Coordinates of C-alpha atoms in Angstrom, one line a residue:
X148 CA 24.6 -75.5 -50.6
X149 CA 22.6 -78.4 -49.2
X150 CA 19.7 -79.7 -50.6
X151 CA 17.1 -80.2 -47.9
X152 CA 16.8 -83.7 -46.1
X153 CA 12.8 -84.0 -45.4
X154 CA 13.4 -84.6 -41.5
X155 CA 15.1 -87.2 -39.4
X156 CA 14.6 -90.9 -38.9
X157 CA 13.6 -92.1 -35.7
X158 CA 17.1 -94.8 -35.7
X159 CA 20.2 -93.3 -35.3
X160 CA 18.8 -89.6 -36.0
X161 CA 19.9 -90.0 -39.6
X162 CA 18.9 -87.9 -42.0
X163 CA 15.2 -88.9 -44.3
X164 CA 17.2 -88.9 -47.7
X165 CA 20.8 -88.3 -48.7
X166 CA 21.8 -85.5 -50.9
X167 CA 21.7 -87.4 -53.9
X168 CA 18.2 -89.3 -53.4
X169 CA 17.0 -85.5 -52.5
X170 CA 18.2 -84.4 -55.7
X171 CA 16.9 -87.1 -57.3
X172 CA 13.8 -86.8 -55.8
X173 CA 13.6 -83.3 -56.6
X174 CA 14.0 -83.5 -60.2
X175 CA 11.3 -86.3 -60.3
X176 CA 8.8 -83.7 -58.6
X177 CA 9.6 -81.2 -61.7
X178 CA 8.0 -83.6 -64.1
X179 CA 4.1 -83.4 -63.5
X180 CA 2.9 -85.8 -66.1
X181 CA 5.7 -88.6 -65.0
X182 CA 5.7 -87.9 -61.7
X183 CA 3.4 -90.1 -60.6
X184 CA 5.5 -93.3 -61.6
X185 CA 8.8 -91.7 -61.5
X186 CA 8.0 -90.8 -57.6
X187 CA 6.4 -94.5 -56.6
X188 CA 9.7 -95.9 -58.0
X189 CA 12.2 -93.8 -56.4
X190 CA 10.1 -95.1 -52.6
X191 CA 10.3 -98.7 -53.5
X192 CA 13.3 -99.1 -54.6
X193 CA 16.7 -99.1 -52.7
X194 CA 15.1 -99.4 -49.3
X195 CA 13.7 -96.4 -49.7
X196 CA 10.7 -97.2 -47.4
X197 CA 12.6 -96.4 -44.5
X198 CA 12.5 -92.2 -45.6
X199 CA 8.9 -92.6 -45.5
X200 CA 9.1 -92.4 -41.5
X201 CA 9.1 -88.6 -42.2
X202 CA 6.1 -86.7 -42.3
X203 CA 7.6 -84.5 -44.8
X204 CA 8.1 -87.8 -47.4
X205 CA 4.7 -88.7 -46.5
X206 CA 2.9 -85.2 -47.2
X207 CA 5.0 -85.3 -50.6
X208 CA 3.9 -88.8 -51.5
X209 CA 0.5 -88.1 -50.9
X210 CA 0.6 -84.8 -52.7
X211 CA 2.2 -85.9 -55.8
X212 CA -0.6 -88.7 -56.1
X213 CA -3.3 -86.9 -54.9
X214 CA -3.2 -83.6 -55.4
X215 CA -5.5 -83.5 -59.3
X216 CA -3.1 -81.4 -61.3
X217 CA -4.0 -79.0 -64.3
X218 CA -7.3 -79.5 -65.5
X219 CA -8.1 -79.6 -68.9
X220 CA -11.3 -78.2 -69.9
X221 CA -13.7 -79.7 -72.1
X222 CA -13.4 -77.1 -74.8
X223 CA -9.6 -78.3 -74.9
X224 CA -9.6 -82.0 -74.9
X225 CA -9.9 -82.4 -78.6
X226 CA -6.3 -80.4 -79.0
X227 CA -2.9 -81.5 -78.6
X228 CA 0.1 -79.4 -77.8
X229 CA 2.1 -79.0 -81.3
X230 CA 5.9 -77.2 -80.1
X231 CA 8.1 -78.0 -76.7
X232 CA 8.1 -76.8 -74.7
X233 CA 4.7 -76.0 -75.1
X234 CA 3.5 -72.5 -76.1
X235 CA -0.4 -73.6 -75.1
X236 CA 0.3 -74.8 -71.3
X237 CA -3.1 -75.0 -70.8
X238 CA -3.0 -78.3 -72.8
X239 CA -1.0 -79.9 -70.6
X240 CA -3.7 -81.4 -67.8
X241 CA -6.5 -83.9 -67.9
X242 CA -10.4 -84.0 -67.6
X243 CA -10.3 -85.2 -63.9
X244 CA -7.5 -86.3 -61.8
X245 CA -3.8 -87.0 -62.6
X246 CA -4.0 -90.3 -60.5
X247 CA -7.0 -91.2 -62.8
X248 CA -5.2 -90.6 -65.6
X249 CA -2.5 -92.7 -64.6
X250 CA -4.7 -95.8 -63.7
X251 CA -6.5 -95.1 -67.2
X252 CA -3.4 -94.9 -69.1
X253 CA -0.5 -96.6 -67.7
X254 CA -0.6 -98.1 -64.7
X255 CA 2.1 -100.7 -64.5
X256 CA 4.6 -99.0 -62.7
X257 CA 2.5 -97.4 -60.0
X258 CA 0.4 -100.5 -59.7
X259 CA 4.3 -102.8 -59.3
X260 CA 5.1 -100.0 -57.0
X261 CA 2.7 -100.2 -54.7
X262 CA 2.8 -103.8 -53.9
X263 CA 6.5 -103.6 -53.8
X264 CA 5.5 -101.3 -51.0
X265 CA 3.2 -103.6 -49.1
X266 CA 6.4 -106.2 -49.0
X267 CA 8.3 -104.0 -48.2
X268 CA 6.2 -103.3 -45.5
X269 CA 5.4 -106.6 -44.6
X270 CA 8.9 -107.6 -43.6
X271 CA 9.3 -104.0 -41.4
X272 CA 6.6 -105.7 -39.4
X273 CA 8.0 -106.5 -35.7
X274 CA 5.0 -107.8 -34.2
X275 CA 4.6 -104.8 -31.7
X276 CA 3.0 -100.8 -32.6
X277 CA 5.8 -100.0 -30.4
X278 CA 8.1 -100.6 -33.2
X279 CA 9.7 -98.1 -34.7
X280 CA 8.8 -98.9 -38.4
X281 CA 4.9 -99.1 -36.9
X282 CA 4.2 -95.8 -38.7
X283 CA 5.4 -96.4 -42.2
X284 CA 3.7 -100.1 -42.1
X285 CA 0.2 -97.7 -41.3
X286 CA 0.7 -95.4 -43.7
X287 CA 1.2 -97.8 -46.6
X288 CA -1.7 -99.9 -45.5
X289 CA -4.0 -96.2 -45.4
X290 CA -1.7 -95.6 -49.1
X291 CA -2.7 -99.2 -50.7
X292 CA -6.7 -98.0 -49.4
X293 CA -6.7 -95.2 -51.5
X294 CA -4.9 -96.4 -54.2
X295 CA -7.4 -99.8 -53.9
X296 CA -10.6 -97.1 -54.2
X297 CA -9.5 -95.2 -57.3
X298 CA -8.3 -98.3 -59.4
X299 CA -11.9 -99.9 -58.1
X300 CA -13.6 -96.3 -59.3
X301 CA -11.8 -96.8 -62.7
X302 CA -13.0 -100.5 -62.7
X303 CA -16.7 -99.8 -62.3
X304 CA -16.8 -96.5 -64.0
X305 CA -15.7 -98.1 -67.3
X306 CA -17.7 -101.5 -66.8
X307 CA -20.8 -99.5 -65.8
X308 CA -20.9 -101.2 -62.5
X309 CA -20.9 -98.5 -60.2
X310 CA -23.5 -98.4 -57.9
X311 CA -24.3 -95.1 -57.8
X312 CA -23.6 -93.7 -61.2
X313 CA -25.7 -94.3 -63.9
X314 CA -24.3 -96.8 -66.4
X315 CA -25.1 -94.5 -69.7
X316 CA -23.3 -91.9 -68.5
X317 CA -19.9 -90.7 -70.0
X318 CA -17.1 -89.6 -68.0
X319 CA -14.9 -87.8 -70.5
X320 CA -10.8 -88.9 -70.2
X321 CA -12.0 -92.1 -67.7
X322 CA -11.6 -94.9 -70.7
X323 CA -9.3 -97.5 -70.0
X324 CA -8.5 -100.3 -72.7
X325 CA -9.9 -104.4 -72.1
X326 CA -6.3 -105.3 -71.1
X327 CA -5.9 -102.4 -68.6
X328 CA -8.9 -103.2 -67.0
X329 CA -8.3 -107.0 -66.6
X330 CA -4.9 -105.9 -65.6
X331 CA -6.2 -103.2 -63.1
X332 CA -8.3 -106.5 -61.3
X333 CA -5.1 -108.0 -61.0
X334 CA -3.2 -105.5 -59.4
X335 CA -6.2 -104.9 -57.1
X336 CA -6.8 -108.4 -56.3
X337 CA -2.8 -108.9 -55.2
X338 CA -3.2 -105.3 -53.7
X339 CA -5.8 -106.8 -51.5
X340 CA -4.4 -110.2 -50.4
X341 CA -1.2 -107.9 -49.1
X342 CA -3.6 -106.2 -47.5
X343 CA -5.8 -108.5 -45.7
X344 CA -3.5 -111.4 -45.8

């Protein structure tokens, strides 16, 4: 019983992950409030950027950050689960966006992730499109782009600097602390020199 390989690589026709990172994988995707970090490790870590020459990877990588997850409705966001497994599911999501939640919350490891990514990516780099690696460089440059907009959202949302939302208003489960902020402009501004050199 194989577990599935997400696709070939263009070099050598091997398969996109072994059996074991599949599994691993896997069992990271079963985890939806960790997933977020547990997935941006498993990519960049262990060379792992290569895999993410399949479409397949990429599609899952996207999903898992960008696909908003349960939402918890206002009515509920004053009530915590209080058994586990959870008899009240419905507990289990957040006012917005997973991602946002993440950035809010904890975003160390995604953040580190990320720009271990964009060196990753940076050393693929062959000087020619032609290259074989040209596709993974592009879609972790359009990856670091999205992830650069919703840190920036989270940034102006909870400074009231965005420039079109009105500063009084309140945007329940978007609060981050003073340190995760300040650490949130870090991450962005090394986020952006990978990116624009």
């Amino acid at each position: 019983w194989d577990l599935p390989s997400f696709g070939q690589l263009d070099v050598g026709r091997a398969a996109a992950l072994g059996q074991q990172d599949s599994e691993l994988l896997l069992s990271y995707l079963t985890v939806p409030y960790m997933r977020i970090p547990l997935v941006m490790s498993f990519f960049s870590s262990d060379d792992r950027i290569h895999s993410l020459q399949s479409p397949a990877l990429r599609h899952v990588l996207d999903a898992c950050l960008f696909e908003p997850g349960t939402h918890l409705p206002a009515k509920h966001s004053n009530l915590e689960p209080v058994d586990v497994p959870t008899s009240a599911p419905h507990l289990l999501g957040t006012s917005h966006h997973l991602l946002l939640n993440e950035i809010c919350k904890s975003p160390k490891v995604m953040a580190e992730s990320m720009l271990k990514l964009l060196s990753q990516a940076a050393e693929l780099d062959t000087g020619t499109i032609k290259s074989s690696t040209a596709s993974i460089i592009l879609y972790i440059l359009r990856l670091a782009a999205r992830l650069d907009n919703y840190m920036t959202l989270v940034i102006d949302l909870v400074e009231g600097t965005h420039a079109t939302i009105d500063k009084e208003a309140v945007f329940r489960g978007v609060h981050a602390e003073e340190e995760i902020v300040s650490e949130l402009k870090k991450w962005r501004g090394e986020l952006r020199k990978h990116v624009h050199g």
